[in-house]
Structures are given as C-alpha cells and as structure tokens.
Amino acid sequence: MITGLDEKLQPVLEEVLRRNAGEPEFHQAVREVLESLGRVVAKHPDYLDDALIERICEPERQIIFRVPWVDDAGQVQINRGFRVQFNSALGPYKGGIRFHPSVNLGIIKFLGFEQTFKNALTGMPIGGGKGGSDFNPRGRSDGEIMRFCQSFMTELHKHIGEYVDVPAGDIGVGGREIGYMFGQFKRLTGRYEAGVLTGKGLAYGGSRARREATGYGLAYFVGRMLSTRGAVFADKRVVVSGSGNVAIYTMEKVDAFGGKVVACSDSGGYIVDDAGVDLDLLKEIKEVRRERIAEYVRSKGAGARYIERGSIWETPCDIALPCATQNELTGKDAATLVANGVIAVGEGANMPCMPEAVRVFQDAGVLFAPGKAANAGGVATSALEMQQNASRDSWTFEQTEERLASIMRNIHDVCAATAEEYGSPGDYVLGANIAGFVRVAEAMRALGVI
Ligand code: GLU
C-alpha cells in the first residue's frame, strides 16, 4: 500500500518502481504527478482506460551510447551518452542535454518525464525528451569540450531532426557546446537544418532572448503569482541558488522588477552580498572567465561573504528561487525559510525542492511555483526559435520577450484555473500536473494505442 495515492493509481506506480529499479529521481517525479491525478480519475474515470496513464509513464524510446574522445594529454576517455525520447504525442521530442558527472539513465528519465508535461503547458507543439552524458566539463579545455561534443553528436545525429527530436542546453551545455554540436551535425548530414537544435548562437540561427528566457520566465511567473496576493518583487529580499544561465537571468529580471538578490551559489558554496549581487561582476566571472563563485568575493572585496558548503537557504529572504539542480532544497531548508518569513518560492531548476520541502511550503501557506510551470520559459522560447528557423525569420528582442511574457502569463493562469477547478485554489503543483497531463493524454487518446 502506497500512502497518499489514489488506490486505482497504486498499480501504476508499483509497475514504474518495478520496471525502473534504482532510479529514485524518476520514481519521485512520477509519484508527484500520480498524486495529483487522483482527483482527475475521480472526475473522469475514462483516463484509466487503455493503460493510458501507464503508457505516459513509459518512455517511447531510450538510447544509450558510448562516447569516446581524446583529451589534451592524448589519453582516450570514455563517457556514456543518453537520449530519452519520452513522448511525441504533441510534437517532436524536445528537451535539453545535460553534461554532468551525476547523469545516469534515471536522471535523464526523470527530466524527460517532467519535460513532457512542461512542454504541454507551454501550449506549443512540442513533445518531451532529454539527453546528456556523465561527462564532467569542469576544468576541461575548449579543445576537449569541442572533441567531446563532436563525438557525442557523432552518435546522436542518427536520432534527431527538425521533425524528430530537437535537443537544446541544460546544466553544462550552453551556447558554446550547442555550437560545436550543431557544427558536427551539419558536417555529418550535409544539411543546414537550423531547427534541429535550439539555444544556438545569434550568428547562426539562434533566437534573441533564448539565453535569458528561463530566468526571465521564472521572474514573470513568480511576479504574477505574487500579484494574486497583492504582492510585488519591489523591495523584497531574494535568494537565488545556482549561478548558471537560469540563475543569472533570473537575477537580472528580479533586479529589473525592483527586487534585491542578496545571495547565489555554486556546488562549492554560496555568496551573500547584502548590497545586492553585482550582476556585471557575476557574469564576468561565470560567463567570461568560467570561474568559481568564490572569486566574486575576491573581486568585490568588502561587503560580500563567501560561505563554503553550508546551505544558502539559511540566508533570510522574502522570496526563494532555487535555480541550481534537483533535490537541492530539503525539508529542513524549507522549515528554515518558513521560520525566516519566506512568502514565495519558485523553482527555476527541475525538481529542486524535495517532496518534504514542497509539503512544508504548502502547509505554511507559502506561494509555491513548481518547475514544470515556472521554468517553462526556456523551452517555450526554444519553440519560438524553431518557429523563426522554420520561417527563415529573426525577431527582435522585444518581440520575442513579449511572446515569452504572454506565454508565462498563460501558463500561470491555466495552472491557477485548473487548481481551482479541481478544488485546491492556489495549489500550482496540482494545477500544473493536471493541466499538463490532460493535454498529453487527450493527444495520445486521439492517436490510438501508441
Ligand atoms: N533544459 C531546459 C529545460 O529544462 C530547456 C529545454 C529546451 O529548450 O529544449 O526545460
């Protein structure tokens, strides 16, 4: 007996646990969605027909491959590559590629599962997928990164395409890596198929505002969520974990909305700057020099502190935006944030809050925005990049950002309306899971037993 789950959905989860042994993150992601679906099947028992929910939990295809490459010392290195093509009912598979030593099949599966519902929430015609490798880019030279990306694409190119599967970036994969992968795809296929990858550079088919989109989108979503309680970002103390692409552009938009970001982090520790994090300096350290965040304090001097290891969530704040990685915010961290008076939490990363943490926030009445809704701006703008590529057009920054802002408003409002319809006003987790599920389920049903 699995607690907290509708009895008709128990066998679904049991089967997922059995079939995907040793993949705790995937179990966690599926469980959270199934917990929300109890209310759906109570109202619409036909969703239980034809093993529809079981099929949604099973990826359409899982590709695992060897990635051999030669390092600067002339040594041959081996990594493992993955692409999980989770669901293509709504469009070609779409989702990022992650390069990080923690990557394994279960992590990519959890990300692909989340991506499927996130992409559905954007309202754009994109299915869900995710890929990656256990390659660790830290400390690697530019030449090593390029050779790794080329080797990775040498296998991946057989499985992707503008109408098939469209990867993008994620942790450890940014503009530089996408460029090397696109170059190798073009060489191998002899085709200039711009729409095969998103997150491309502006020099060769990228979209304006794509780099900023996940972070800006998060700030838009949380801003709208705050407005449901008559609150605004202005004059709020904000803590943003991480210091990668999502974190940096979240901070930039929070700043523009008048909030003050006082802390951010990397895997080594966190910095606190009560005067407000200096974004130009942070960008220079992270995007240009590609250095660790500890450098911030060395460069900034007085006023800023670096805390090695420790929890960034001990920093008192009004708004907490976890933008680093999965399961980075524990139940204990959530209790600390609540004790310090947090009013809103928005997930910029994928599944950064552990299930206990989400419960603590919701029980305390804290506004909580789940990643699959709040961080969907990145992939939504990827879909806008695909549109520009398909029409051989290039939009202005303002035009692209306006589309992003309206997509985020829409996702927010759909989640809020769905939560209300299912009897839990303000529960964005329930709203996002149900609204995403219904869109995928309806498309799958229309396509027959697929
Ligand atoms: N990796 C991002 C995400 O988690 C973006 C995916 C994309 O643009 O395809 O949604």
Coordinates of C-alpha atoms and ligand atoms in Angstrom, one line a residue:
M1 CA 0.0 0.0 0.0
I2 CA 1.5 3.3 -1.1
T3 CA 0.3 6.2 1.0
G4 CA -1.0 9.5 -0.5
L5 CA -2.0 7.8 -3.7
D6 CA -5.5 7.0 -5.1
E7 CA -5.9 3.3 -5.0
K8 CA -6.6 3.0 -8.7
L9 CA -3.2 4.6 -9.4
Q10 CA -1.3 2.3 -7.0
P11 CA -0.6 -0.4 -9.5
V12 CA 0.7 2.2 -12.0
L13 CA 3.3 3.4 -9.5
E14 CA 4.1 -0.1 -8.4
E15 CA 4.9 -1.0 -12.0
V16 CA 7.0 2.1 -12.5
L17 CA 9.0 1.2 -9.4
R18 CA 9.5 -2.4 -10.5
R19 CA 10.4 -1.6 -14.1
N20 CA 12.8 1.2 -13.3
A21 CA 14.6 -0.2 -10.3
G22 CA 17.3 2.0 -8.8
E23 CA 16.1 5.3 -10.4
P24 CA 14.9 7.3 -7.3
E25 CA 14.6 10.7 -9.1
F26 CA 12.4 9.1 -11.8
H27 CA 10.2 7.5 -9.1
Q28 CA 9.9 10.8 -7.3
A29 CA 8.8 12.7 -10.5
V30 CA 6.2 10.1 -11.4
R31 CA 4.9 9.8 -7.9
E32 CA 4.3 13.5 -7.7
V33 CA 2.3 13.6 -10.9
L34 CA 0.3 10.5 -10.0
E35 CA -0.5 12.0 -6.6
S36 CA -2.2 14.9 -8.5
L37 CA -4.1 12.6 -10.8
G38 CA -6.2 11.1 -8.1
R39 CA -8.7 14.0 -8.5
V40 CA -8.7 13.6 -12.3
V41 CA -9.6 10.0 -12.3
A42 CA -12.2 10.5 -9.7
K43 CA -13.9 13.0 -12.0
H44 CA -13.0 11.4 -15.3
P45 CA -12.5 7.6 -14.8
D46 CA -12.1 7.1 -18.5
Y47 CA -8.5 8.3 -18.2
L48 CA -7.9 4.9 -16.5
D49 CA -8.9 3.1 -19.8
D50 CA -6.5 1.6 -22.3
A51 CA -3.5 1.8 -19.9
L52 CA -3.2 5.5 -20.9
I53 CA -1.5 6.6 -17.7
E54 CA 0.8 3.5 -17.8
R55 CA 1.8 4.5 -21.3
I56 CA 2.5 8.1 -20.3
C57 CA 4.9 6.8 -17.7
E58 CA 6.9 4.6 -20.2
P59 CA 9.3 6.5 -22.5
E60 CA 8.8 5.9 -26.1
R61 CA 12.5 5.2 -26.7
Q62 CA 15.7 5.2 -24.7
I63 CA 19.0 5.5 -26.4
I64 CA 22.3 4.8 -24.6
F65 CA 25.7 5.1 -26.3
R66 CA 29.5 5.1 -25.9
V67 CA 31.2 8.5 -26.3
P68 CA 34.9 8.0 -26.8
W69 CA 37.2 11.1 -27.1
V70 CA 40.8 12.1 -26.8
D71 CA 41.9 14.5 -24.0
D72 CA 44.7 17.1 -24.3
A73 CA 47.3 14.6 -22.9
G74 CA 46.5 12.2 -25.8
Q75 CA 44.6 9.8 -23.5
V76 CA 41.4 8.1 -24.7
Q77 CA 38.5 8.8 -22.4
I78 CA 35.1 7.1 -22.4
N79 CA 31.7 8.6 -21.3
R80 CA 28.2 7.4 -21.6
G81 CA 25.6 9.3 -23.6
F82 CA 21.8 9.2 -23.3
R83 CA 18.8 10.4 -25.1
V84 CA 15.4 9.5 -23.7
Q85 CA 12.6 10.3 -26.2
F86 CA 9.8 10.3 -23.8
N87 CA 6.6 11.4 -25.6
S88 CA 5.9 12.7 -29.1
A89 CA 2.1 13.0 -28.9
L90 CA 2.2 16.8 -29.1
G91 CA 5.1 17.3 -31.4
P92 CA 8.8 16.3 -32.0
Y93 CA 10.6 15.3 -28.8
K94 CA 12.0 18.5 -27.2
G95 CA 14.3 19.0 -24.3
G96 CA 17.9 19.8 -23.2
I97 CA 21.1 17.9 -23.0
R98 CA 22.9 17.8 -19.6
F99 CA 26.7 17.2 -19.2
H100 CA 27.3 16.5 -15.5
P101 CA 29.1 13.6 -13.7
S102 CA 25.8 12.7 -11.9
V103 CA 24.0 11.9 -15.1
N104 CA 22.6 8.4 -15.4
L105 CA 19.6 6.9 -17.1
G106 CA 17.2 7.5 -14.1
I107 CA 18.1 11.3 -14.1
I108 CA 17.5 11.6 -17.8
K109 CA 14.3 9.7 -17.5
F110 CA 13.0 12.0 -14.7
L111 CA 13.9 15.0 -16.7
G112 CA 12.3 13.7 -19.9
F113 CA 9.1 12.9 -17.9
E114 CA 8.9 16.4 -16.4
Q115 CA 9.7 17.9 -19.8
T116 CA 6.7 16.2 -21.4
F117 CA 4.2 18.0 -19.1
K118 CA 6.2 21.2 -19.0
N119 CA 6.2 21.4 -22.8
A120 CA 2.5 20.6 -22.9
L121 CA 1.9 23.5 -20.5
T122 CA 3.6 26.0 -22.9
G123 CA 0.8 25.3 -25.4
M124 CA 3.4 24.9 -28.1
P125 CA 3.5 21.8 -30.4
I126 CA 6.4 20.0 -28.7
G127 CA 6.8 16.6 -27.2
G128 CA 9.2 15.7 -24.4
G129 CA 12.7 14.3 -24.3
K130 CA 16.0 14.8 -22.6
G131 CA 19.6 13.7 -23.1
G132 CA 23.0 14.0 -21.6
S133 CA 26.2 12.5 -20.5
D134 CA 28.2 11.7 -17.4
F135 CA 31.0 13.9 -18.9
N136 CA 32.4 16.4 -16.4
P137 CA 33.2 19.7 -18.3
R138 CA 34.8 21.3 -15.2
G139 CA 38.5 22.1 -15.9
R140 CA 38.3 20.8 -19.5
S141 CA 40.0 22.9 -22.2
D142 CA 38.0 24.4 -25.0
G143 CA 39.5 21.8 -27.4
E144 CA 38.5 18.9 -25.1
I145 CA 34.9 20.3 -24.9
M146 CA 34.8 20.5 -28.7
R147 CA 36.1 17.0 -29.2
F148 CA 33.6 15.6 -26.7
C149 CA 30.7 17.5 -28.3
Q150 CA 31.7 16.2 -31.7
S151 CA 31.9 12.6 -30.5
F152 CA 28.6 12.9 -28.7
M153 CA 26.9 14.2 -31.8
T154 CA 28.5 11.5 -34.0
E155 CA 26.1 9.1 -32.4
L156 CA 23.2 11.4 -31.5
H157 CA 22.7 12.8 -35.1
K158 CA 21.2 9.5 -36.1
H159 CA 18.3 10.0 -33.7
I160 CA 17.4 13.7 -34.1
G161 CA 16.0 16.1 -36.6
E162 CA 13.8 19.1 -37.0
Y163 CA 10.7 16.9 -37.2
V164 CA 12.0 14.1 -34.9
D165 CA 13.8 15.4 -31.8
V166 CA 15.2 18.8 -31.1
P167 CA 17.7 19.0 -28.3
A168 CA 18.9 22.2 -26.5
G169 CA 21.1 23.0 -23.5
D170 CA 20.8 22.2 -19.8
I171 CA 23.3 22.0 -17.0
G172 CA 26.8 22.0 -18.5
V173 CA 25.6 22.7 -22.0
G174 CA 25.3 26.4 -23.2
G175 CA 25.9 28.3 -26.4
R176 CA 29.5 27.1 -26.9
E177 CA 28.5 23.4 -26.7
I178 CA 25.4 23.8 -28.9
G179 CA 27.7 25.5 -31.5
Y180 CA 30.1 22.6 -31.5
M181 CA 27.2 20.1 -31.7
F182 CA 25.5 22.0 -34.5
G183 CA 28.7 22.2 -36.4
Q184 CA 29.2 18.4 -36.2
F185 CA 25.6 17.7 -37.1
K186 CA 25.9 19.8 -40.2
R187 CA 29.2 18.1 -41.2
L188 CA 27.7 14.6 -40.7
T189 CA 24.5 15.2 -42.5
G190 CA 25.5 17.8 -45.1
R191 CA 22.3 19.7 -44.2
Y192 CA 21.9 23.2 -42.8
E193 CA 18.9 22.1 -40.6
A194 CA 18.8 25.0 -38.2
G195 CA 15.7 23.7 -36.4
V196 CA 17.5 20.5 -35.2
L197 CA 18.9 22.2 -32.1
T198 CA 17.8 25.3 -30.1
G199 CA 19.8 27.6 -27.9
K200 CA 22.0 28.4 -31.0
G201 CA 24.2 31.5 -31.2
L202 CA 22.8 34.6 -32.9
A203 CA 25.4 34.2 -35.6
Y204 CA 23.9 31.0 -37.0
G205 CA 20.1 30.8 -36.4
G206 CA 19.6 31.4 -32.7
S207 CA 16.8 33.4 -31.2
R208 CA 17.1 36.6 -29.3
A209 CA 16.1 36.2 -25.7
R210 CA 16.6 32.4 -25.7
R211 CA 19.6 32.8 -23.3
E212 CA 17.6 34.9 -20.9
A213 CA 14.3 33.1 -21.3
T214 CA 14.3 30.5 -18.5
G215 CA 15.3 33.1 -15.8
Y216 CA 13.1 35.9 -17.2
G217 CA 10.2 33.5 -17.5
L218 CA 10.6 32.4 -13.9
A219 CA 10.6 36.0 -12.7
Y220 CA 7.4 36.7 -14.8
F221 CA 5.7 33.6 -13.4
V222 CA 6.6 34.4 -9.8
G223 CA 5.6 38.1 -10.3
R224 CA 2.2 37.0 -11.5
M225 CA 1.8 34.5 -8.6
L226 CA 2.8 37.3 -6.1
S227 CA 0.1 39.5 -7.6
T228 CA -2.6 37.0 -6.7
R229 CA -1.9 38.2 -3.1
G230 CA -1.4 41.8 -3.9
A231 CA 2.4 41.5 -3.5
V232 CA 5.3 42.6 -5.8
F233 CA 9.0 42.0 -6.2
A234 CA 9.9 45.6 -5.4
D235 CA 11.9 45.9 -2.2
K236 CA 11.9 42.1 -1.5
R237 CA 15.0 40.3 -0.4
V238 CA 15.5 37.4 -2.9
V239 CA 17.8 34.4 -2.7
V240 CA 18.6 32.6 -5.9
S241 CA 20.6 29.4 -5.8
G242 CA 23.0 28.5 -8.6
S243 CA 25.0 30.8 -10.8
G244 CA 24.5 29.3 -14.2
N245 CA 22.3 30.5 -17.1
V246 CA 19.0 30.1 -15.2
A247 CA 20.2 31.8 -12.0
I248 CA 21.9 34.8 -13.8
Y249 CA 18.9 35.8 -15.9
T250 CA 16.5 35.2 -13.0
M251 CA 18.6 37.7 -11.0
E252 CA 18.6 40.2 -13.9
K253 CA 14.8 40.2 -14.2
V254 CA 14.3 40.3 -10.4
D255 CA 16.6 43.3 -10.4
A256 CA 14.6 44.9 -13.2
F257 CA 11.4 44.3 -11.1
G258 CA 13.0 46.1 -8.2
G259 CA 13.8 43.1 -6.0
K260 CA 17.1 42.7 -4.3
V261 CA 19.0 39.5 -4.9
V262 CA 21.3 39.0 -1.9
A263 CA 22.7 35.5 -2.4
C264 CA 23.6 32.9 -5.0
S265 CA 25.7 29.8 -5.1
D266 CA 27.7 27.1 -6.9
S267 CA 28.4 23.5 -5.9
G268 CA 31.3 24.7 -3.7
G269 CA 29.4 27.2 -1.6
Y270 CA 27.5 30.5 -1.6
I271 CA 28.0 34.2 -1.5
V272 CA 26.0 36.8 0.4
D273 CA 26.1 40.4 -0.6
D274 CA 23.6 42.5 1.3
A275 CA 24.1 45.4 -1.0
G276 CA 22.6 43.3 -3.8
V277 CA 24.6 40.9 -6.1
D278 CA 26.7 42.8 -8.7
L279 CA 25.4 41.1 -11.9
D280 CA 28.1 42.5 -14.2
L281 CA 30.8 41.1 -12.0
L282 CA 29.0 37.8 -11.6
K283 CA 28.5 37.5 -15.4
E284 CA 32.2 38.3 -16.0
I285 CA 33.2 35.6 -13.5
K286 CA 30.8 32.9 -14.7
E287 CA 30.3 33.5 -18.4
V288 CA 33.6 35.0 -19.5
R289 CA 36.2 33.7 -17.0
R290 CA 34.3 30.5 -16.3
E291 CA 35.5 30.6 -12.7
R292 CA 34.0 29.5 -9.3
I293 CA 31.7 31.8 -7.4
A294 CA 34.3 32.2 -4.6
E295 CA 36.0 34.6 -7.0
Y296 CA 33.2 37.1 -6.5
V297 CA 34.2 37.9 -3.0
R298 CA 37.9 38.2 -4.0
S299 CA 37.0 40.6 -6.8
K300 CA 34.2 42.6 -5.0
G301 CA 36.1 43.0 -1.7
A302 CA 34.3 44.4 1.4
G303 CA 30.7 43.7 1.9
A304 CA 30.4 40.3 0.3
R305 CA 30.9 37.0 2.1
Y306 CA 31.7 33.5 0.8
I307 CA 30.4 30.6 2.8
E308 CA 32.0 27.3 1.8
R309 CA 29.5 24.4 1.7
G310 CA 26.6 25.1 4.1
S311 CA 23.1 25.9 3.0
I312 CA 22.2 29.0 1.1
W313 CA 18.6 28.7 2.4
E314 CA 19.8 29.8 5.8
T315 CA 20.0 33.3 4.3
P316 CA 16.9 35.2 5.4
C317 CA 14.7 36.2 2.5
D318 CA 11.2 37.0 1.3
I319 CA 11.4 35.1 -1.9
A320 CA 13.5 31.9 -2.6
L321 CA 14.2 30.8 -6.2
P322 CA 16.1 27.5 -6.4
C323 CA 17.9 27.5 -9.8
A324 CA 20.7 25.0 -9.3
T325 CA 19.7 21.4 -9.5
Q326 CA 17.3 18.6 -8.4
N327 CA 16.7 18.0 -4.7
E328 CA 18.9 20.9 -3.6
L329 CA 16.3 22.2 -1.1
T330 CA 15.4 19.8 1.8
G331 CA 12.5 19.7 4.2
K332 CA 14.8 21.2 6.8
D333 CA 15.8 24.0 4.5
A334 CA 12.1 24.7 3.8
A335 CA 11.4 24.9 7.5
T336 CA 14.2 27.4 7.9
L337 CA 12.9 29.5 5.1
V338 CA 9.4 29.5 6.5
A339 CA 10.7 30.4 10.0
N340 CA 12.5 33.3 8.4
G341 CA 9.3 34.5 6.8
V342 CA 9.5 33.5 3.1
I343 CA 6.4 34.3 1.2
A344 CA 7.0 32.7 -2.2
V345 CA 9.2 30.0 -3.7
G346 CA 9.7 29.4 -7.4
E347 CA 11.6 26.5 -9.0
G348 CA 14.0 27.7 -11.7
A349 CA 15.7 24.3 -11.8
N350 CA 13.9 21.0 -12.5
M351 CA 12.6 19.5 -9.2
P352 CA 15.0 21.4 -6.9
C353 CA 12.6 21.0 -3.9
M354 CA 12.4 17.6 -2.2
P355 CA 8.8 16.4 -1.7
E356 CA 9.0 17.1 2.1
A357 CA 10.0 20.7 1.3
V358 CA 7.0 21.2 -1.0
R359 CA 4.8 19.9 1.7
V360 CA 6.3 22.3 4.3
F361 CA 5.8 25.3 2.0
Q362 CA 2.2 24.4 1.1
D363 CA 1.3 23.6 4.7
A364 CA 2.7 27.0 5.7
G365 CA 0.6 28.8 3.1
V366 CA 3.7 29.9 1.1
L367 CA 3.1 30.5 -2.6
F368 CA 4.9 27.7 -4.4
A369 CA 5.6 27.6 -8.2
P370 CA 6.7 24.1 -9.5
G371 CA 9.5 24.0 -12.1
K372 CA 7.4 22.4 -14.8
A373 CA 5.3 25.5 -14.9
A374 CA 7.7 28.2 -13.6
N375 CA 10.8 27.3 -15.6
A376 CA 8.9 26.6 -18.9
G377 CA 10.0 29.9 -20.4
G378 CA 13.3 28.4 -21.7
V379 CA 11.7 25.6 -23.7
A380 CA 8.8 27.9 -24.8
T381 CA 11.4 30.3 -26.3
S382 CA 13.1 27.3 -27.9
A383 CA 9.8 26.6 -29.7
L384 CA 9.9 30.3 -30.8
E385 CA 13.4 29.7 -32.1
M386 CA 12.0 26.7 -34.1
Q387 CA 9.3 29.0 -35.5
Q388 CA 11.9 31.5 -36.6
N389 CA 14.0 28.8 -38.2
A390 CA 11.1 27.3 -40.0
S391 CA 10.0 30.7 -41.4
R392 CA 13.7 31.8 -42.0
D393 CA 13.0 34.8 -39.9
S394 CA 14.6 36.6 -37.0
W395 CA 12.6 38.5 -34.5
T396 CA 13.6 41.5 -32.3
F397 CA 14.4 41.0 -28.6
E398 CA 11.3 43.0 -27.6
Q399 CA 9.0 40.9 -29.8
T400 CA 10.4 37.6 -28.5
E401 CA 10.3 38.7 -24.9
E402 CA 6.7 39.9 -25.3
R403 CA 5.8 36.4 -26.6
L404 CA 7.6 34.9 -23.7
A405 CA 5.8 37.1 -21.2
S406 CA 2.4 36.3 -22.6
I407 CA 3.2 32.5 -22.6
M408 CA 4.2 32.7 -18.9
R409 CA 1.0 34.6 -18.0
N410 CA -0.9 32.0 -19.8
I411 CA 0.8 29.1 -18.0
H412 CA 0.3 30.8 -14.7
D413 CA -3.4 31.3 -15.4
V414 CA -4.0 27.8 -16.7
C415 CA -2.4 26.3 -13.6
A416 CA -4.3 28.6 -11.3
A417 CA -7.7 27.9 -13.0
T418 CA -7.0 24.1 -13.1
A419 CA -6.2 24.1 -9.4
E420 CA -9.4 25.9 -8.7
E421 CA -11.5 23.6 -10.9
Y422 CA -10.1 20.6 -9.0
G423 CA -10.9 22.1 -5.6
S424 CA -7.5 23.4 -4.4
P425 CA -7.2 27.1 -5.3
G426 CA -3.6 28.3 -5.1
D427 CA -2.1 24.8 -5.5
Y428 CA 0.1 25.3 -8.5
V429 CA 1.6 21.8 -8.2
L430 CA -1.8 20.2 -8.7
G431 CA -2.8 22.7 -11.4
A432 CA 0.4 22.2 -13.4
N433 CA 0.3 18.4 -13.2
I434 CA -3.3 18.1 -14.1
A435 CA -3.3 20.7 -16.9
G436 CA -0.1 19.2 -18.4
F437 CA -1.4 15.7 -18.1
V438 CA -4.8 16.4 -19.7
R439 CA -3.1 17.9 -22.8
V440 CA -0.8 15.0 -23.3
A441 CA -3.5 12.4 -22.5
E442 CA -6.0 14.0 -25.0
A443 CA -3.5 13.9 -27.8
M444 CA -2.4 10.4 -27.1
R445 CA -6.0 9.2 -27.0
A446 CA -6.7 10.8 -30.3
L447 CA -3.8 9.0 -31.9
G448 CA -4.9 5.4 -31.0
V449 CA -2.9 2.9 -28.9
I450 CA 0.5 4.5 -29.2
Ligands
GLU1 N1 16.8 22.3 -20.5 C1 15.7 23.3 -20.5 C2 14.5 22.7 -19.7 O1 14.7 22.1 -18.7 C3 15.4 23.8 -21.9 C4 15.0 22.7 -22.9 C5 14.8 23.2 -24.3 O2 14.9 24.4 -24.5 O3 14.5 22.4 -25.1 O4 13.4 23.0 -19.9

